Amino acid sequence: MAASAAARQRFSWGFAAVMLAVGLLHSMSELQQYRAGGGQHPWEPFLWELSSTLLTALLAPLIYRLHARSRRQQGWLPSLGLHLAGALGYTLLHVTGMFGLRFAVYAVAGVSYEPGHPADILLYEAGKDLVSYGFIVGLCHGLQLHEASRQREQDLLRLQTELAEARLNRLAEQIQPHFLFNTLNLISSVMYEDVPRADRIVCDLATLLRQALTAQENSRHTLAAELALVRPYLAIMQARFGERLQVQVDVEEAASVCLLPSLLLIAPVENAITHDVAHSAGLVQVRVSAAVREGRLCLQVANSGRAPERSERPGSVGLSNTRERLRVLYGDAARVRLSADGAGGSLLEIELPEQRA
């Protein structure tokens, strides 16, 4: 709304400047003829032309509204009748206001003013005003077509935004049951073997669910809030795998305040453990890092389990959802890449524009 008001204000000032320039140009032209005819008061041509221009500028907004109303008429006859009435009204108001202003200025200046018989003046000015009215209607039509086109673009953008938000919500709803079911299965497998460990996992799960519910309230939150969701999940996984799983979280302070889609990191972290750590017999290191580089938030999830054979893990719902969410939200400005890290493990890289809370 503020942007629209500012645009209207800029247009109003531009319109006033154009009308003043037109009035001055006509005045300078009239001044040459006035001097050639032996005129004694050089301000008279300026009064004549500027009074006409001023009244035209004041009446133009009314013509704009009248033309907008005529476009809503059914059929061309009502529209034509509306414009004929408008042209007559414009002529009467323009002539009356223009000569009223002139008579007032002449009276103040103490100079006699005899423009001629009123009927002759009205007939003479009516011819010029009809041309002016048609020209103004043409300009109004062009402006209204431009405004209608701009409004259609805004409506289309709004619909696209609403569609994107709906798709994001659907994808987020798919992710949450995905990692919750896996976590519950983990608790089920541990609770009969080690009760204290199962108790710690339940506590971490309570924290995880609390953070997940908080994340549900917003489509985006800070990286710090996302890590508050990831850390209890990693704690659960460490409780399951013990010393065989080593976790490292390395996040720059500047990155922790950046905004990102809620639940963006939990799925890649879960995939790194489910698809790599769970299938490895030896020690596995999982490292989550985040940094800001040249206006972009760079996230990495690396693990030393095994290198991926292709850019998509077979059956990986989380990674495909991550790609889709970022595509819908950021388009080509976001990037997701899964590759081998060169040391036998895998590396998932996510880049998106830096946006701060």
Tab-separated table of C-alpha atoms in Angstrom:
chain	number	residue	atom	x	y	z
A	1	MET	CA	0.000	0.000	0.000
A	2	ALA	CA	2.844	2.383	0.860
A	3	ALA	CA	4.565	1.628	-2.452
A	4	SER	CA	1.311	2.262	-4.329
A	5	ALA	CA	0.818	5.607	-2.541
A	6	ALA	CA	4.402	6.620	-3.331
A	7	ALA	CA	3.882	5.707	-7.005
A	8	ARG	CA	0.717	7.813	-7.156
A	9	GLN	CA	2.561	10.716	-5.543
A	10	ARG	CA	5.391	10.468	-8.078
A	11	PHE	CA	2.872	10.373	-10.930
A	12	SER	CA	1.058	13.436	-9.558
A	13	TRP	CA	4.272	15.450	-9.371
A	14	GLY	CA	5.291	14.317	-12.847
A	15	PHE	CA	1.880	15.228	-14.263
A	16	ALA	CA	2.036	18.683	-12.648
A	17	ALA	CA	5.534	19.251	-14.048
A	18	VAL	CA	4.449	18.239	-17.570
A	19	MET	CA	1.394	20.497	-17.480
A	20	LEU	CA	3.476	23.432	-16.236
A	21	ALA	CA	6.002	22.872	-19.030
A	22	VAL	CA	3.213	22.760	-21.611
A	23	GLY	CA	1.680	25.966	-20.229
A	24	LEU	CA	5.034	27.797	-20.280
A	25	LEU	CA	5.818	26.674	-23.845
A	26	HIS	CA	2.425	27.912	-25.060
A	27	SER	CA	2.968	31.158	-23.136
A	28	MET	CA	6.345	31.787	-24.778
A	29	SER	CA	4.832	31.159	-28.200
A	30	GLU	CA	1.898	33.480	-27.454
A	31	LEU	CA	4.315	36.108	-26.129
A	32	GLN	CA	6.010	36.405	-29.542
A	33	GLN	CA	2.701	37.159	-31.262
A	34	TYR	CA	1.671	39.468	-28.425
A	35	ARG	CA	4.781	41.609	-28.823
A	36	ALA	CA	4.413	41.631	-32.584
A	37	GLY	CA	0.890	43.010	-32.103
A	38	GLY	CA	2.098	45.822	-29.842
A	39	GLY	CA	0.994	44.377	-26.484
A	40	GLN	CA	1.828	46.485	-23.422
A	41	HIS	CA	1.676	43.852	-20.650
A	42	PRO	CA	4.024	40.847	-21.185
A	43	TRP	CA	2.358	38.917	-18.322
A	44	GLU	CA	-0.918	38.682	-20.280
A	45	PRO	CA	0.130	35.760	-22.560
A	46	PHE	CA	1.285	33.859	-19.478
A	47	LEU	CA	-2.037	34.500	-17.752
A	48	TRP	CA	-4.041	33.364	-20.781
A	49	GLU	CA	-2.138	30.130	-21.362
A	50	LEU	CA	-1.419	29.184	-17.763
A	51	SER	CA	-5.051	29.759	-16.726
A	52	SER	CA	-6.144	27.369	-19.492
A	53	THR	CA	-3.510	24.785	-18.555
A	54	LEU	CA	-4.341	25.027	-14.845
A	55	LEU	CA	-8.040	24.348	-15.419
A	56	THR	CA	-7.223	21.447	-17.740
A	57	ALA	CA	-4.919	19.933	-15.102
A	58	LEU	CA	-7.587	20.277	-12.421
A	59	LEU	CA	-10.283	18.682	-14.613
A	60	ALA	CA	-8.115	15.827	-15.964
A	61	PRO	CA	-8.627	13.569	-12.876
A	62	LEU	CA	-12.401	13.907	-13.316
A	63	ILE	CA	-12.072	12.850	-16.968
A	64	TYR	CA	-9.956	9.879	-15.846
A	65	ARG	CA	-12.712	8.696	-13.504
A	66	LEU	CA	-15.399	9.341	-16.123
A	67	HIS	CA	-13.514	7.249	-18.682
A	68	ALA	CA	-13.057	4.437	-16.146
A	69	ARG	CA	-16.806	4.484	-15.579
A	70	SER	CA	-17.504	4.487	-19.328
A	71	ARG	CA	-15.350	1.342	-19.737
A	72	ARG	CA	-17.654	-0.461	-17.316
A	73	GLN	CA	-20.741	0.386	-19.390
A	74	GLN	CA	-22.453	-2.364	-21.363
A	75	GLY	CA	-22.391	-1.415	-25.048
A	76	TRP	CA	-20.845	1.569	-26.814
A	77	LEU	CA	-23.939	3.821	-26.840
A	78	PRO	CA	-24.020	4.382	-23.032
A	79	SER	CA	-20.268	4.941	-23.117
A	80	LEU	CA	-20.589	7.474	-25.950
A	81	GLY	CA	-23.411	9.285	-24.144
A	82	LEU	CA	-21.305	9.474	-21.002
A	83	HIS	CA	-18.402	10.998	-22.919
A	84	LEU	CA	-20.629	13.519	-24.748
A	85	ALA	CA	-21.895	14.705	-21.367
A	86	GLY	CA	-18.327	14.732	-20.113
A	87	ALA	CA	-17.090	16.817	-23.057
A	88	LEU	CA	-19.899	19.348	-22.541
A	89	GLY	CA	-19.206	19.545	-18.818
A	90	TYR	CA	-15.470	19.867	-19.414
A	91	THR	CA	-16.009	22.745	-21.871
A	92	LEU	CA	-18.327	24.649	-19.553
A	93	LEU	CA	-16.133	24.202	-16.485
A	94	HIS	CA	-12.920	24.934	-18.399
A	95	VAL	CA	-14.212	28.129	-20.021
A	96	THR	CA	-15.964	29.368	-16.884
A	97	GLY	CA	-13.019	28.708	-14.602
A	98	MET	CA	-10.428	30.008	-17.052
A	99	PHE	CA	-12.158	33.330	-17.710
A	100	GLY	CA	-13.147	33.688	-14.081
A	101	LEU	CA	-9.489	33.466	-13.134
A	102	ARG	CA	-8.482	35.906	-15.845
A	103	PHE	CA	-11.100	38.476	-14.835
A	104	ALA	CA	-9.922	38.222	-11.245
A	105	VAL	CA	-6.273	38.830	-12.144
A	106	TYR	CA	-7.106	41.721	-14.458
A	107	ALA	CA	-9.219	43.301	-11.713
A	108	VAL	CA	-6.363	43.022	-9.239
A	109	ALA	CA	-3.915	44.467	-11.790
A	110	GLY	CA	-6.305	47.341	-12.598
A	111	VAL	CA	-6.212	46.561	-16.320
A	112	SER	CA	-9.254	46.481	-18.570
A	113	TYR	CA	-10.130	43.054	-20.027
A	114	GLU	CA	-12.632	42.665	-22.898
A	115	PRO	CA	-12.319	39.169	-24.394
A	116	GLY	CA	-15.462	39.541	-26.575
A	117	HIS	CA	-19.060	38.343	-26.596
A	118	PRO	CA	-19.658	35.304	-24.341
A	119	ALA	CA	-21.334	33.291	-27.122
A	120	ASP	CA	-18.396	33.854	-29.464
A	121	ILE	CA	-15.936	32.917	-26.715
A	122	LEU	CA	-17.822	29.743	-25.866
A	123	LEU	CA	-18.032	28.689	-29.511
A	124	TYR	CA	-14.320	29.380	-30.066
A	125	GLU	CA	-13.170	27.585	-26.911
A	126	ALA	CA	-15.550	24.641	-27.453
A	127	GLY	CA	-13.743	23.631	-30.644
A	128	LYS	CA	-10.367	23.574	-28.881
A	129	ASP	CA	-11.759	21.907	-25.776
A	130	LEU	CA	-13.270	19.041	-27.757
A	131	VAL	CA	-9.816	18.295	-29.164
A	132	SER	CA	-8.270	18.563	-25.693
A	133	TYR	CA	-10.955	16.314	-24.224
A	134	GLY	CA	-10.342	13.629	-26.856
A	135	PHE	CA	-6.593	13.817	-26.272
A	136	ILE	CA	-7.031	13.478	-22.496
A	137	VAL	CA	-9.394	10.528	-22.933
A	138	GLY	CA	-6.758	8.808	-25.095
A	139	LEU	CA	-4.122	9.313	-22.402
A	140	CYS	CA	-6.509	8.073	-19.709
A	141	HIS	CA	-7.267	4.962	-21.750
A	142	GLY	CA	-3.557	4.174	-22.085
A	143	LEU	CA	-2.968	4.696	-18.366
A	144	GLN	CA	-5.901	2.485	-17.419
A	145	LEU	CA	-4.737	-0.306	-19.727
A	146	HIS	CA	-1.291	-0.090	-18.117
A	147	GLU	CA	-2.834	-0.143	-14.624
A	148	ALA	CA	-4.995	-3.157	-15.527
A	149	SER	CA	-1.923	-5.008	-16.846
A	150	ARG	CA	0.041	-4.222	-13.685
A	151	GLN	CA	-2.875	-5.381	-11.519
A	152	ARG	CA	-3.050	-8.688	-13.426
A	153	GLU	CA	0.680	-9.215	-12.841
A	154	GLN	CA	0.249	-8.557	-9.107
A	155	ASP	CA	-2.706	-10.962	-8.919
A	156	LEU	CA	-0.682	-13.634	-10.735
A	157	LEU	CA	2.271	-13.109	-8.385
A	158	ARG	CA	-0.037	-13.380	-5.360
A	159	LEU	CA	-1.545	-16.617	-6.664
A	160	GLN	CA	1.912	-18.052	-7.330
A	161	THR	CA	3.001	-17.144	-3.792
A	162	GLU	CA	-0.091	-18.777	-2.282
A	163	LEU	CA	0.488	-21.893	-4.390
A	164	ALA	CA	4.145	-22.049	-3.304
A	165	GLU	CA	3.167	-21.741	0.371
A	166	ALA	CA	0.594	-24.530	-0.033
A	167	ARG	CA	3.194	-26.796	-1.634
A	168	LEU	CA	5.714	-26.023	1.108
A	169	ASN	CA	3.189	-26.917	3.786
A	170	ARG	CA	2.428	-30.201	2.029
A	171	LEU	CA	6.119	-31.101	1.785
A	172	ALA	CA	6.727	-30.202	5.445
A	173	GLU	CA	3.832	-32.439	6.456
A	174	GLN	CA	5.495	-35.309	4.578
A	175	ILE	CA	8.836	-34.790	6.329
A	176	GLN	CA	7.611	-34.739	9.937
A	177	PRO	CA	6.023	-38.226	10.049
A	178	HIS	CA	9.042	-39.526	8.156
A	179	PHE	CA	11.603	-38.836	10.878
A	180	LEU	CA	9.196	-39.344	13.767
A	181	PHE	CA	8.352	-42.893	12.686
A	182	ASN	CA	12.039	-43.743	12.349
A	183	THR	CA	12.787	-42.352	15.811
A	184	LEU	CA	9.980	-44.360	17.407
A	185	ASN	CA	11.289	-47.515	15.757
A	186	LEU	CA	14.708	-46.765	17.236
A	187	ILE	CA	13.269	-46.491	20.758
A	188	SER	CA	11.400	-49.727	20.269
A	189	SER	CA	14.606	-51.551	19.322
A	190	VAL	CA	16.626	-50.216	22.313
A	191	MET	CA	14.182	-50.246	25.221
A	192	TYR	CA	14.518	-54.006	25.916
A	193	GLU	CA	18.317	-53.981	25.766
A	194	ASP	CA	19.283	-50.940	27.825
A	195	VAL	CA	16.599	-49.184	29.882
A	196	PRO	CA	18.751	-46.149	30.933
A	197	ARG	CA	19.659	-45.591	27.300
A	198	ALA	CA	16.002	-45.869	26.268
A	199	ASP	CA	15.118	-43.337	28.986
A	200	ARG	CA	17.652	-40.824	27.611
A	201	ILE	CA	16.283	-41.347	24.137
A	202	VAL	CA	12.727	-40.699	25.346
A	203	CYS	CA	13.883	-37.433	26.983
A	204	ASP	CA	15.632	-36.393	23.785
A	205	LEU	CA	12.544	-37.349	21.807
A	206	ALA	CA	10.429	-35.122	24.060
A	207	THR	CA	12.791	-32.238	23.281
A	208	LEU	CA	12.678	-33.149	19.606
A	209	LEU	CA	8.863	-33.147	19.528
A	210	ARG	CA	8.708	-29.844	21.417
A	211	GLN	CA	11.067	-28.210	18.921
A	212	ALA	CA	9.160	-29.785	16.008
A	213	LEU	CA	5.883	-28.307	17.274
A	214	THR	CA	7.565	-24.910	17.564
A	215	ALA	CA	8.884	-25.261	14.012
A	216	GLN	CA	5.368	-26.047	12.769
A	217	GLU	CA	4.221	-22.566	13.724
A	218	ASN	CA	6.498	-20.903	11.178
A	219	SER	CA	7.435	-21.870	7.647
A	220	ARG	CA	10.914	-20.406	8.281
A	221	HIS	CA	13.061	-19.897	11.336
A	222	THR	CA	16.703	-19.247	12.174
A	223	LEU	CA	19.480	-21.779	11.808
A	224	ALA	CA	19.878	-21.658	15.607
A	225	ALA	CA	16.247	-22.800	15.960
A	226	GLU	CA	16.819	-25.527	13.378
A	227	LEU	CA	19.875	-26.778	15.289
A	228	ALA	CA	17.786	-26.915	18.470
A	229	LEU	CA	15.787	-29.518	16.570
A	230	VAL	CA	18.769	-31.341	15.059
A	231	ARG	CA	20.847	-31.685	18.247
A	232	PRO	CA	18.330	-33.861	20.205
A	233	TYR	CA	17.978	-36.070	17.147
A	234	LEU	CA	21.754	-36.497	16.968
A	235	ALA	CA	21.771	-37.268	20.693
A	236	ILE	CA	19.230	-40.019	20.071
A	237	MET	CA	21.384	-41.456	17.312
A	238	GLN	CA	24.502	-41.349	19.505
A	239	ALA	CA	22.601	-43.172	22.227
A	240	ARG	CA	21.808	-45.868	19.678
A	241	PHE	CA	25.216	-46.273	18.068
A	242	GLY	CA	27.366	-45.372	21.082
A	243	GLU	CA	31.025	-44.620	20.417
A	244	ARG	CA	30.694	-45.867	16.866
A	245	LEU	CA	29.067	-42.555	15.907
A	246	GLN	CA	30.949	-39.289	16.367
A	247	VAL	CA	29.097	-36.038	15.810
A	248	GLN	CA	30.507	-32.555	15.228
A	249	VAL	CA	28.438	-29.388	14.795
A	250	ASP	CA	30.418	-26.400	13.537
A	251	VAL	CA	28.302	-23.287	12.892
A	252	GLU	CA	29.543	-19.734	12.463
A	253	GLU	CA	27.785	-17.086	14.557
A	254	ALA	CA	26.802	-15.121	11.441
A	255	ALA	CA	25.141	-18.220	9.996
A	256	SER	CA	23.168	-19.060	13.148
A	257	VAL	CA	20.931	-15.981	12.731
A	258	CYS	CA	20.135	-16.662	9.073
A	259	LEU	CA	16.629	-17.747	8.082
A	260	LEU	CA	15.947	-21.071	6.403
A	261	PRO	CA	12.866	-23.249	5.841
A	262	SER	CA	11.782	-25.083	8.983
A	263	LEU	CA	12.909	-28.746	9.183
A	264	LEU	CA	15.390	-28.255	6.338
A	265	LEU	CA	18.396	-29.872	8.066
A	266	ILE	CA	16.749	-32.682	9.984
A	267	ALA	CA	16.014	-34.746	6.846
A	268	PRO	CA	19.612	-34.665	5.436
A	269	VAL	CA	21.051	-35.450	8.882
A	270	GLU	CA	18.649	-38.352	9.254
A	271	ASN	CA	19.536	-39.605	5.777
A	272	ALA	CA	23.272	-39.462	6.577
A	273	ILE	CA	22.699	-41.751	9.543
A	274	THR	CA	19.966	-43.989	8.127
A	275	HIS	CA	21.614	-44.623	4.767
A	276	ASP	CA	25.299	-44.456	5.733
A	277	VAL	CA	26.036	-44.859	9.433
A	278	ALA	CA	23.478	-47.613	9.984
A	279	HIS	CA	25.015	-49.650	7.175
A	280	SER	CA	28.634	-49.224	8.264
A	281	ALA	CA	30.329	-51.569	10.728
A	282	GLY	CA	33.167	-49.203	11.747
A	283	LEU	CA	33.563	-45.760	13.278
A	284	VAL	CA	31.576	-43.086	11.429
A	285	GLN	CA	31.918	-39.336	11.771
A	286	VAL	CA	29.007	-36.999	10.978
A	287	ARG	CA	29.754	-33.313	10.696
A	288	VAL	CA	27.176	-30.537	10.355
A	289	SER	CA	28.598	-27.142	9.464
A	290	ALA	CA	27.228	-23.765	8.398
A	291	ALA	CA	28.841	-20.547	7.211
A	292	VAL	CA	27.978	-17.392	5.298
A	293	ARG	CA	29.934	-16.868	2.081
A	294	GLU	CA	29.344	-13.912	-0.281
A	295	GLY	CA	25.726	-13.383	0.721
A	296	ARG	CA	24.828	-17.080	0.732
A	297	LEU	CA	24.132	-19.447	3.594
A	298	CYS	CA	26.246	-22.565	3.010
A	299	LEU	CA	25.237	-25.730	4.860
A	300	GLN	CA	27.114	-29.025	4.814
A	301	VAL	CA	26.245	-32.465	6.152
A	302	ALA	CA	29.241	-34.792	5.784
A	303	ASN	CA	29.756	-38.332	6.963
A	304	SER	CA	32.568	-40.823	6.615
A	305	GLY	CA	30.246	-43.807	6.146
A	306	ARG	CA	30.268	-44.455	2.424
A	307	ALA	CA	30.348	-42.412	-0.758
A	308	PRO	CA	27.104	-42.030	-2.698
A	309	GLU	CA	26.923	-43.722	-6.080
A	310	ARG	CA	24.723	-41.006	-7.531
A	311	SER	CA	23.222	-37.621	-6.650
A	312	GLU	CA	20.058	-39.172	-5.168
A	313	ARG	CA	19.997	-41.880	-2.528
A	314	PRO	CA	17.620	-44.709	-3.538
A	315	GLY	CA	14.321	-44.328	-1.660
A	316	SER	CA	15.396	-41.084	-0.057
A	317	VAL	CA	12.215	-39.092	0.511
A	318	GLY	CA	13.959	-36.466	2.650
A	319	LEU	CA	16.507	-35.399	0.041
A	320	SER	CA	13.970	-35.153	-2.774
A	321	ASN	CA	11.712	-33.103	-0.512
A	322	THR	CA	14.634	-30.848	0.367
A	323	ARG	CA	15.290	-30.184	-3.310
A	324	GLU	CA	11.599	-29.509	-4.007
A	325	ARG	CA	11.145	-27.180	-1.033
A	326	LEU	CA	14.150	-25.083	-1.979
A	327	ARG	CA	13.113	-24.997	-5.636
A	328	VAL	CA	9.640	-23.753	-4.758
A	329	LEU	CA	10.929	-21.199	-2.263
A	330	TYR	CA	14.094	-19.883	-3.926
A	331	GLY	CA	13.991	-21.102	-7.548
A	332	ASP	CA	17.443	-21.155	-9.135
A	333	ALA	CA	18.923	-19.151	-6.233
A	334	ALA	CA	19.212	-22.303	-4.091
A	335	ARG	CA	21.417	-25.333	-4.749
A	336	VAL	CA	21.556	-28.881	-3.358
A	337	ARG	CA	24.389	-31.242	-4.227
A	338	LEU	CA	25.207	-34.728	-2.927
A	339	SER	CA	28.671	-36.010	-3.794
A	340	ALA	CA	31.624	-38.039	-2.563
A	341	ASP	CA	33.886	-36.115	-0.204
A	342	GLY	CA	37.110	-37.578	-1.599
A	343	ALA	CA	37.880	-39.608	1.548
A	344	GLY	CA	35.345	-42.374	1.075
A	345	GLY	CA	32.394	-40.578	2.656
A	346	SER	CA	29.544	-38.428	1.355
A	347	LEU	CA	29.016	-34.695	1.384
A	348	LEU	CA	25.670	-32.933	1.070
A	349	GLU	CA	25.927	-29.212	0.291
A	350	ILE	CA	22.991	-26.786	0.493
A	351	GLU	CA	23.270	-23.162	-0.523
A	352	LEU	CA	20.542	-20.544	-0.324
A	353	PRO	CA	20.409	-16.738	-0.234
A	354	GLU	CA	21.427	-15.164	3.071
A	355	GLN	CA	18.337	-13.783	4.817
A	356	ARG	CA	18.503	-12.608	8.404
A	357	ALA	CA	15.758	-12.639	11.000
